[in-house]
mmCIF file of C-alpha atoms in Angstrom:
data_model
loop_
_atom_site.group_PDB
_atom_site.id
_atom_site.type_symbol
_atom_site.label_atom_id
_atom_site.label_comp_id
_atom_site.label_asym_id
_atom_site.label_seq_id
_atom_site.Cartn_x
_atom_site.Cartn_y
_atom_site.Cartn_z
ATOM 1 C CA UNK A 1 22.072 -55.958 -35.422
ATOM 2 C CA UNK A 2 19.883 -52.815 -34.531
ATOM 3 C CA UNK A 3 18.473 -54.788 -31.505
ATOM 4 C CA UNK A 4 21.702 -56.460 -30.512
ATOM 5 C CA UNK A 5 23.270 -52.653 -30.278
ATOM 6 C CA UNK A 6 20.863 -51.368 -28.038
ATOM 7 C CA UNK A 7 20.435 -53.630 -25.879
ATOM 8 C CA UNK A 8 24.021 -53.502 -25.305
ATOM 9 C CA UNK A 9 23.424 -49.897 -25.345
ATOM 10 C CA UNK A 10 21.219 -50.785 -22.494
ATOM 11 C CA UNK A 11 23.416 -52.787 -20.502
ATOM 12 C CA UNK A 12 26.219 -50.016 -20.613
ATOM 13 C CA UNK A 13 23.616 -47.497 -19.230
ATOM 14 C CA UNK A 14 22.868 -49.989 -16.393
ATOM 15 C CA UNK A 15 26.163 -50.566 -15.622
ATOM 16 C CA UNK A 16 27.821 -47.265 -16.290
ATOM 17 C CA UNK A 17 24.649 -45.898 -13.839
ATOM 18 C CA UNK A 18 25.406 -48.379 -11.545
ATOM 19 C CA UNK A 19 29.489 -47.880 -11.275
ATOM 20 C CA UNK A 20 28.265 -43.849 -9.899
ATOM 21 C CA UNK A 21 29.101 -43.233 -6.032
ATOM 22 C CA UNK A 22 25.827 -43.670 -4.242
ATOM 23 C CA UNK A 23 25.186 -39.971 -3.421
ATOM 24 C CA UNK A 24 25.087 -38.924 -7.293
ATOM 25 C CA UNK A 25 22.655 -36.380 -8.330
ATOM 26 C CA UNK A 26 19.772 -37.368 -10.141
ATOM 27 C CA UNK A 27 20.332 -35.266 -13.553
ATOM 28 C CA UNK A 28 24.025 -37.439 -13.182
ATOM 29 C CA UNK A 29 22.165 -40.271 -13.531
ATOM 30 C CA UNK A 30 19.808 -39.700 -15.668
ATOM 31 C CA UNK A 31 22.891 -38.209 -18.078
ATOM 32 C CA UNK A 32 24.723 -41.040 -17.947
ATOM 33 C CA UNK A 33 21.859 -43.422 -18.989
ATOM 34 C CA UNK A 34 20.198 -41.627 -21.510
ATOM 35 C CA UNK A 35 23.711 -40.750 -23.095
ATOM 36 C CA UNK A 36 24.445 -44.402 -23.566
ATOM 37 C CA UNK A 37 20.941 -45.431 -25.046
ATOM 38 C CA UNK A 38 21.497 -42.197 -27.619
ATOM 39 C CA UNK A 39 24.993 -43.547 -28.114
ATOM 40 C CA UNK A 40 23.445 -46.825 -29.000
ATOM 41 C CA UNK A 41 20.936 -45.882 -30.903
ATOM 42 C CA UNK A 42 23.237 -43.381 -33.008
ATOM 43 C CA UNK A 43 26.046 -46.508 -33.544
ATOM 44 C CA UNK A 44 23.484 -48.672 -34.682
ATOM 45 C CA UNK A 45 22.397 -46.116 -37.240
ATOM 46 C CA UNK A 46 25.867 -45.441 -38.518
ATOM 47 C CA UNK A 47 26.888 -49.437 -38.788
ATOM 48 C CA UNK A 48 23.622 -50.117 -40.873
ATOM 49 C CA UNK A 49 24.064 -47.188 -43.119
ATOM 50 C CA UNK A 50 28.029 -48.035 -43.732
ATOM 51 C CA UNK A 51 27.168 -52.167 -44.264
ATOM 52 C CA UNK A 52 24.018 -51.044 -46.678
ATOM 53 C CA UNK A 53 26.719 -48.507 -48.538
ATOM 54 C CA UNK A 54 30.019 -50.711 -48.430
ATOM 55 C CA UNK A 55 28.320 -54.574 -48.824
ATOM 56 C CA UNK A 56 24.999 -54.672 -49.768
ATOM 57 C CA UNK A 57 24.328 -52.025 -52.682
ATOM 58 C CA UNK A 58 27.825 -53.048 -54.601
ATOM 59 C CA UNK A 59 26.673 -56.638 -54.693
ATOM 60 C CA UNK A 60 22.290 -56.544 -54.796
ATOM 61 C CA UNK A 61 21.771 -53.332 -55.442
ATOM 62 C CA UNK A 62 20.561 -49.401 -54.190
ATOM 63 C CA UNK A 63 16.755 -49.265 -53.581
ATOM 64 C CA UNK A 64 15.218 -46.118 -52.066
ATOM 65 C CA UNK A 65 11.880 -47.441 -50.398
ATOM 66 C CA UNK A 66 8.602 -45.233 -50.939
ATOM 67 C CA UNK A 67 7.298 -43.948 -48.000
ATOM 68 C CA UNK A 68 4.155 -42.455 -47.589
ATOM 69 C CA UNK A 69 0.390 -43.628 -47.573
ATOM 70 C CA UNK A 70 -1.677 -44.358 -44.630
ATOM 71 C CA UNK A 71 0.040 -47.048 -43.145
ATOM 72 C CA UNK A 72 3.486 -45.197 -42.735
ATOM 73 C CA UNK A 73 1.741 -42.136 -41.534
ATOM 74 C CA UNK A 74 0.137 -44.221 -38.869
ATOM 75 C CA UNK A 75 3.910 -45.591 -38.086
ATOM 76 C CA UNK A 76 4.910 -42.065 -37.531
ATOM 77 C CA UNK A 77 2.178 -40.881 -35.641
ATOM 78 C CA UNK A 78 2.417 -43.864 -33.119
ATOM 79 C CA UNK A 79 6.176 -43.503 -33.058
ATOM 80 C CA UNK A 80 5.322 -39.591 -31.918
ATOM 81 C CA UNK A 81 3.094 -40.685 -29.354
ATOM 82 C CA UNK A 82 5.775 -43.036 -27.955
ATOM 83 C CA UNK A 83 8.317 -40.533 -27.591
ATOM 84 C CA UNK A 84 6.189 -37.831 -26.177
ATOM 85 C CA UNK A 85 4.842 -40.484 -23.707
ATOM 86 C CA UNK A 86 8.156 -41.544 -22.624
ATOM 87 C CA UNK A 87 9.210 -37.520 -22.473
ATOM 88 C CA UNK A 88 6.248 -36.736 -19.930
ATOM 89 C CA UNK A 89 6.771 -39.835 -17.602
ATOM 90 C CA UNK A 90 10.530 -39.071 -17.615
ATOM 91 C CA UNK A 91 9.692 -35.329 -16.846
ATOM 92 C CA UNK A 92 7.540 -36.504 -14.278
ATOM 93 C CA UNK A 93 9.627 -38.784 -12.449
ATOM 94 C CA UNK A 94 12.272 -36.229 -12.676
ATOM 95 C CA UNK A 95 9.688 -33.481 -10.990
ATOM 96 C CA UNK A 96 8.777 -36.187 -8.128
ATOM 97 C CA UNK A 97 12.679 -36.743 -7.637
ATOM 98 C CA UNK A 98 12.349 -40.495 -8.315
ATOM 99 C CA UNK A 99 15.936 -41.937 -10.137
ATOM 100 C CA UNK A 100 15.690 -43.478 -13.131
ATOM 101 C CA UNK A 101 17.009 -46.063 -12.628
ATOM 102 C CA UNK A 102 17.342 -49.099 -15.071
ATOM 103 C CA UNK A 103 18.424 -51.524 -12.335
ATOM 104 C CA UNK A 104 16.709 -51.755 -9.140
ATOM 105 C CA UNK A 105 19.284 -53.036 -7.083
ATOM 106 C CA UNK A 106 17.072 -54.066 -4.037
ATOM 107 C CA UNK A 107 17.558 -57.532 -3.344
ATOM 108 C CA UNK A 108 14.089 -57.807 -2.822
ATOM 109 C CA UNK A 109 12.171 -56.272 -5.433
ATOM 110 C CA UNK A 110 12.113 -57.769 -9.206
ATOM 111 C CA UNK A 111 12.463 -54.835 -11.369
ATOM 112 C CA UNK A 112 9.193 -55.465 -14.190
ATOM 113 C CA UNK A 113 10.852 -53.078 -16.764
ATOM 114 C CA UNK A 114 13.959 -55.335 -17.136
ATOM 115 C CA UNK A 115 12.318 -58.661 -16.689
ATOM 116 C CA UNK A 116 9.513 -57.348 -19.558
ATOM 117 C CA UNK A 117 12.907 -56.221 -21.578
ATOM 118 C CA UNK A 118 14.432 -59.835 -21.670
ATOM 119 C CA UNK A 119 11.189 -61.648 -22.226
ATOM 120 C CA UNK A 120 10.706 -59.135 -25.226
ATOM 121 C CA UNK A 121 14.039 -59.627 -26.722
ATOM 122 C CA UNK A 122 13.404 -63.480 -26.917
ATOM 123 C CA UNK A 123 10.038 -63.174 -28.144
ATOM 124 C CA UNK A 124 11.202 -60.716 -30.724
ATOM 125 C CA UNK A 125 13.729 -62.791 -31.873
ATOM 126 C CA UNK A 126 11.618 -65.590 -32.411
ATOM 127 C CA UNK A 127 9.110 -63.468 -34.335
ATOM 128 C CA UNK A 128 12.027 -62.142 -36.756
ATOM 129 C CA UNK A 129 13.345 -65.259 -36.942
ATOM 130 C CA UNK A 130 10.137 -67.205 -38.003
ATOM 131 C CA UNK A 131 9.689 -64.559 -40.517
ATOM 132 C CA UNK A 132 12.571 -63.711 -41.923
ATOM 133 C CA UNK A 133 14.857 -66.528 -41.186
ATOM 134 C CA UNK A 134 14.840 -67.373 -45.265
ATOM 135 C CA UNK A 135 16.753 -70.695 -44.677
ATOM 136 C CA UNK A 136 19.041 -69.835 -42.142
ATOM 137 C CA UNK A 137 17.715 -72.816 -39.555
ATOM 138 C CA UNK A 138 20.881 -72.297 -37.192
ATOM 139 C CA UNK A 139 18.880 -69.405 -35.775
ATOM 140 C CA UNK A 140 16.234 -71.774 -34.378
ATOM 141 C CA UNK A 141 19.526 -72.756 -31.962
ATOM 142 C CA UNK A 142 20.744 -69.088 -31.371
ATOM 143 C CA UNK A 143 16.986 -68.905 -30.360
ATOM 144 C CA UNK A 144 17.340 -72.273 -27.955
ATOM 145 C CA UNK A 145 20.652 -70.899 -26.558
ATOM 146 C CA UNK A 146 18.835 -67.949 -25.854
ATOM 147 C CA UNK A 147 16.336 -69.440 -23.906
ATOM 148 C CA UNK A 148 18.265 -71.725 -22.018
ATOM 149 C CA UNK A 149 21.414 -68.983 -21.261
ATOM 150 C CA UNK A 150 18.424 -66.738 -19.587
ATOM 151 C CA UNK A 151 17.413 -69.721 -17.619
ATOM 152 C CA UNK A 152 20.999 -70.894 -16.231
ATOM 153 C CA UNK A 153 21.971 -67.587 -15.240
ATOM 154 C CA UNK A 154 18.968 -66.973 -13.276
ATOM 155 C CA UNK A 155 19.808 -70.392 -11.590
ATOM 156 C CA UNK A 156 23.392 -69.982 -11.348
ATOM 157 C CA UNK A 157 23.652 -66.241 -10.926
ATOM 158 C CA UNK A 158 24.339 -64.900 -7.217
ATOM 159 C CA UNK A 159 23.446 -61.301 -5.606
ATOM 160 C CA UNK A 160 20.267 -59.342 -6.276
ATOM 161 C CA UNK A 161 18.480 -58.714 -8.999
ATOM 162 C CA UNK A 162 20.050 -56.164 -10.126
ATOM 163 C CA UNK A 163 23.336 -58.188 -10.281
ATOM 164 C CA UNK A 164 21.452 -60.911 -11.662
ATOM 165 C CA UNK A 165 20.078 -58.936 -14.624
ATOM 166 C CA UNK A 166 22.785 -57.579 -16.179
ATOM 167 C CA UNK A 167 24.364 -60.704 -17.545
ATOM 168 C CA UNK A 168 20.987 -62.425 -19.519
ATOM 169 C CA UNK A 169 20.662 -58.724 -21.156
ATOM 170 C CA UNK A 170 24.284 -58.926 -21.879
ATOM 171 C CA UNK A 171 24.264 -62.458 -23.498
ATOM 172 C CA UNK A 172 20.942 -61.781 -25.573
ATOM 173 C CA UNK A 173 22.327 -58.778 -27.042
ATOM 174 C CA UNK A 174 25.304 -60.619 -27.916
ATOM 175 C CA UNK A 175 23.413 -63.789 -29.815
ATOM 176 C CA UNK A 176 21.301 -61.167 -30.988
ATOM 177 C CA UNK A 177 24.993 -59.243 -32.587
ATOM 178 C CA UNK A 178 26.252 -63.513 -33.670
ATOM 179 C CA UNK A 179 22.872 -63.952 -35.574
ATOM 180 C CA UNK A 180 23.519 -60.605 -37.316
ATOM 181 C CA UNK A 181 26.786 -61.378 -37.922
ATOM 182 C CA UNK A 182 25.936 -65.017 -39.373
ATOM 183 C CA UNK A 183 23.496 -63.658 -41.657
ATOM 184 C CA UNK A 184 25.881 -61.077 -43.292
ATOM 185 C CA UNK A 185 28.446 -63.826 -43.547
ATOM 186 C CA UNK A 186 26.191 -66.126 -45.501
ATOM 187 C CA UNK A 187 25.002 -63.044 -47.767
ATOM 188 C CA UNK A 188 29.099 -62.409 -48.709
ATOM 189 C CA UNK A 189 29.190 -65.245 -49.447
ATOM 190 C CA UNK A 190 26.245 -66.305 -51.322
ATOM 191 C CA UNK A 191 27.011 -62.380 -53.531
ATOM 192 C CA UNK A 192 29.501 -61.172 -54.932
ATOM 193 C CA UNK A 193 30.052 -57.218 -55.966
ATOM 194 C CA UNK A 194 29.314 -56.231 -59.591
ATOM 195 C CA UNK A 195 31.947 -55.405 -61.896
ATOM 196 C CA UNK A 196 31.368 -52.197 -63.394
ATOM 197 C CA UNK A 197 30.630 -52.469 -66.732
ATOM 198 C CA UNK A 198 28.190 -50.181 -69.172
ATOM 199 C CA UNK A 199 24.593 -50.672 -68.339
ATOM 200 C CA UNK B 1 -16.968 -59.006 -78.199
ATOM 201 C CA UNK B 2 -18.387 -58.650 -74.632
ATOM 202 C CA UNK B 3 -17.274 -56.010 -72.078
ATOM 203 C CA UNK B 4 -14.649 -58.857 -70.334
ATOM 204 C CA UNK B 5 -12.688 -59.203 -73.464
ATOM 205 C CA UNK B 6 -12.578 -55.481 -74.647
ATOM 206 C CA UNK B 7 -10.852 -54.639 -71.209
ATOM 207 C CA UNK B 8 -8.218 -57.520 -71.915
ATOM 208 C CA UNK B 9 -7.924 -56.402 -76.023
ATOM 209 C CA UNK B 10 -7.477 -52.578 -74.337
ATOM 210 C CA UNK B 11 -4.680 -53.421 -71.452
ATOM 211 C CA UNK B 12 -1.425 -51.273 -72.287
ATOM 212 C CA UNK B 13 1.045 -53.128 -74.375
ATOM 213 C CA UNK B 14 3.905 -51.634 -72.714
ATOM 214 C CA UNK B 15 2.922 -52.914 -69.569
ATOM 215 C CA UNK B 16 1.422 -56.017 -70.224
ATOM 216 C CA UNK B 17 4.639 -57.510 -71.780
ATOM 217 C CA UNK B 18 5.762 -60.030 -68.387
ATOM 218 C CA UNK B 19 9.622 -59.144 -69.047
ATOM 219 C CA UNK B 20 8.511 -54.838 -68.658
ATOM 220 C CA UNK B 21 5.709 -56.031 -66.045
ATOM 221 C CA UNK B 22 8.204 -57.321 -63.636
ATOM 222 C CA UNK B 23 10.114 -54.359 -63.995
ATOM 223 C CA UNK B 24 7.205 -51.688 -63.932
ATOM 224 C CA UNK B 25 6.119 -53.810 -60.709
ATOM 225 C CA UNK B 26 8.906 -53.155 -59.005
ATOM 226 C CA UNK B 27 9.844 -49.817 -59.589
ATOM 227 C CA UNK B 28 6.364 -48.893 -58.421
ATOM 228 C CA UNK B 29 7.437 -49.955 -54.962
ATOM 229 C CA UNK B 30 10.700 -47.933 -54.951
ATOM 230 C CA UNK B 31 10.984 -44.024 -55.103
ATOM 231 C CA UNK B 32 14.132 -44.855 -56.979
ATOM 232 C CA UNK B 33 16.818 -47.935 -57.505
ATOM 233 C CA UNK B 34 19.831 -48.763 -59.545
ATOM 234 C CA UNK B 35 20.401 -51.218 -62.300
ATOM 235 C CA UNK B 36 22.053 -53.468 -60.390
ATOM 236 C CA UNK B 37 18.711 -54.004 -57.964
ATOM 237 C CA UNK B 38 16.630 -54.287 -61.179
ATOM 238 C CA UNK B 39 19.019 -56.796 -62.125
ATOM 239 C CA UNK B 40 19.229 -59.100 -59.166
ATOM 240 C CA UNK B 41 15.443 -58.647 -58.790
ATOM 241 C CA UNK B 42 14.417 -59.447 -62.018
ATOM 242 C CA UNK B 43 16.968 -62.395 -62.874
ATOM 243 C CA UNK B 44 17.349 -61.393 -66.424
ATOM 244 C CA UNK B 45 20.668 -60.469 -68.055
ATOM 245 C CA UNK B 46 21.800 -56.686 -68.585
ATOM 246 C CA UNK B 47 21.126 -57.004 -72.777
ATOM 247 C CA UNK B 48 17.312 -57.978 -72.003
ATOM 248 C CA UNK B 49 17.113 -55.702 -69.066
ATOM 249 C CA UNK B 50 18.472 -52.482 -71.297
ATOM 250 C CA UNK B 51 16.207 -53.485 -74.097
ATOM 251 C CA UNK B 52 12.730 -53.274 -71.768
ATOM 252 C CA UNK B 53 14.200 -50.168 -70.280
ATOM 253 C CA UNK B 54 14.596 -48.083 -73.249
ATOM 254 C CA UNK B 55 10.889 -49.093 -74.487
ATOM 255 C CA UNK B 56 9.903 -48.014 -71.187
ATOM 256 C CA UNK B 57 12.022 -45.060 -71.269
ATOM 257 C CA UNK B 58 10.395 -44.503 -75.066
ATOM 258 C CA UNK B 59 6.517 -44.491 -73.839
ATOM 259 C CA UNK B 60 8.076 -42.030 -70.928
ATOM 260 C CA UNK B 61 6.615 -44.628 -68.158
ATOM 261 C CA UNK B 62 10.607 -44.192 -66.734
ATOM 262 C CA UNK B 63 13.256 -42.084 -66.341
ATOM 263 C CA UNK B 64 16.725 -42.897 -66.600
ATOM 264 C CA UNK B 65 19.856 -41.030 -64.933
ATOM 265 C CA UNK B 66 23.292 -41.881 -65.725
ATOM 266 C CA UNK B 67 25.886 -40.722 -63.097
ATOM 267 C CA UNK B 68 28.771 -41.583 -61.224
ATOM 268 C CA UNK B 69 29.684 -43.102 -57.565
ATOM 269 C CA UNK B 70 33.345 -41.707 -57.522
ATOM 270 C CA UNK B 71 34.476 -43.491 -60.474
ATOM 271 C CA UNK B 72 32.290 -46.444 -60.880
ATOM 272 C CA UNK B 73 29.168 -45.808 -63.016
ATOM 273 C CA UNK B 74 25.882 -46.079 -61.997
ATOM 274 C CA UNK B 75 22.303 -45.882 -63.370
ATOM 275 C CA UNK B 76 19.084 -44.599 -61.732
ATOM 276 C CA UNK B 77 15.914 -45.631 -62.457
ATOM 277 C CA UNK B 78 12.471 -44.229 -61.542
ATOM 278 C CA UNK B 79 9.358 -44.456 -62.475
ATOM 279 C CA UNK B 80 7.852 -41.157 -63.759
ATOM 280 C CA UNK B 81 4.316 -39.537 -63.078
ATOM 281 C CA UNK B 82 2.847 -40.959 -66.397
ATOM 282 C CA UNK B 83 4.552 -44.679 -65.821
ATOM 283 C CA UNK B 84 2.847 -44.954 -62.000
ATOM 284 C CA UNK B 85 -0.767 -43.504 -63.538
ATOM 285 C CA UNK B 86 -0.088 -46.393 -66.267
ATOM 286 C CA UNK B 87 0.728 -49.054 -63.851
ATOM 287 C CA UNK B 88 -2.656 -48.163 -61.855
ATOM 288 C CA UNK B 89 -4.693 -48.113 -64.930
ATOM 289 C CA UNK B 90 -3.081 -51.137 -65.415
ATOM 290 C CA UNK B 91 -4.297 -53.031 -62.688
ATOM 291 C CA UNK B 92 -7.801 -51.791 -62.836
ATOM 292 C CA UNK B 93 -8.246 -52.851 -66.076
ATOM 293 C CA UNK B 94 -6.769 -56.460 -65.306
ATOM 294 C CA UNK B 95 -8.920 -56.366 -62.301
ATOM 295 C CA UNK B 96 -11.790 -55.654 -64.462
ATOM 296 C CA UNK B 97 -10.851 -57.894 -66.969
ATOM 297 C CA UNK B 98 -10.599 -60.786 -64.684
#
């Protein structure tokens, strides 16, 4: 569900970016996109926290996780890394007075960050899928559907890349959203909340 | 009686009973849960799951809090200081003894 949100959260900053008149400043643009990705990002925090409070603790149970020891440290220190990464290259880009831009819209020039994005999301799906999938074999056909949705829009789609790209993002965060959505539906059903009785 | 069998004759009974191992297992992995987790997790029934947590609760290996959610009741569990140094002896010695 986490996945499905941002890349929706994605697709809204392309598009929202995209819907600006031509001569926007760059801090506009960079505003707008980062905005929606925090938006995102924020949403899918909220929804997970309000399913794990409302459906899943009444019916399985509250668990608080440990964290700590080396491996989680490790986690957090590559996590830093990212984000201070992605802060300098931004700042950078920013300095030079390059756009951020999420779509390329030349009609000429494949843009490798959204093309790496929708190969990810497939391949990350398949991964979570093979792993966690815990009986639930109509993901294998989300997963197929997938595949072959990226591969008729790039066939059938018209316009530039940039046109092009939006709607495979669009569609894998929405089977991305369905699989969530199936998964919760079969844990309803297969739970039901406790009564509460003396323990 | 050779060194092998001495570590098996001196594993902690508390532990070493599968019902409270299950349970000791699995609270070593949380910082805390509810009953209701232990429950589902465990697959036993609430009488049998109450009796191994009050002889857990007796050798101090976990502490028990009794609150409220709003109105609905609700019990935390967590392991205390004493019941995770346990559970690590415990699995030395096992190691040992295996």
């Amino acid at each position: 569900m986490v996945v499905g949100l941002i890349l929706l959260g994605y697709f809204l900053a392309g598009y929202l970016e995209a819907l600006l008149p031509e001569n926007s400043p760059t801090w506009m643009r960079v505003v707008v996109i980062y905005a929606s990705l925090v938006m995102a990002v924020g949403f899918a925090y909220w929804t997970r926290r309000a399913i794990k409070r409302r459906i899943t603790w009444p019916r399985t149970g509250y668990a608080a996780y440990r964290r700590g020891g080396k491996s989680w440290w490790i986690k957090i220190v590559i996590a830093c890394l990212n984000v201070l990464t992605f802060v300098v290259v931004l700042a950078f880009l920013i300095r030079k007075g390059h756009v951020m831009s999420v779509w390329n819209l030349s009609p000429k020039t494949w843009n490798p960050r959204v093309v790496l994005l929708i190969v990810i999301s497939i391949v990350a799906y398949a991964i979570w899928i093979s792993r966690m999938s815990g009986g639930h074999w109509w993901k294998w056909l989300v997963l197929l559907l997938m595949i072959l949705g990226v591969i008729t829009l790039a066939l059938l789609a018209p316009g530039d890349f940039g046109q092009w790209a939006r709607p495979p993002v669009l569609l894998i965060a929405f089977l991305w959203l369905c699989s969530a959505a199936g998964t919760l539906y079969s844990y309803v059903r297969h739970t039901k909340p406790a009564t509460p009785e003396a323990e | 009686m050779n060194e092998q069998l001495k570590a098996i004759s001196e594993l902690d009974r508390v532990i070493h009973e599968p019902g409270r191992l299950i349970i000791v297992a699995l609270l070593w992995g949380v910082k805390e849960c509810d009953f209701l987790y232990l429950l589902h997790e465990t697959g036993m029934n609430k009488g049998n799951l109450s009796s191994h947590l009050t002889s857990l609760e007796a050798a101090g290996y976990v502490e028990i809090e009794k609150t409220y959610r709003g109105k609905v009741p609700r019990t935390l569990l967590c392991l205390t200081r004493a019941g995770r140094t346990a559970f690590d002896r415990y699995r030395k010695s096992l190691k040992a003894a295996l």
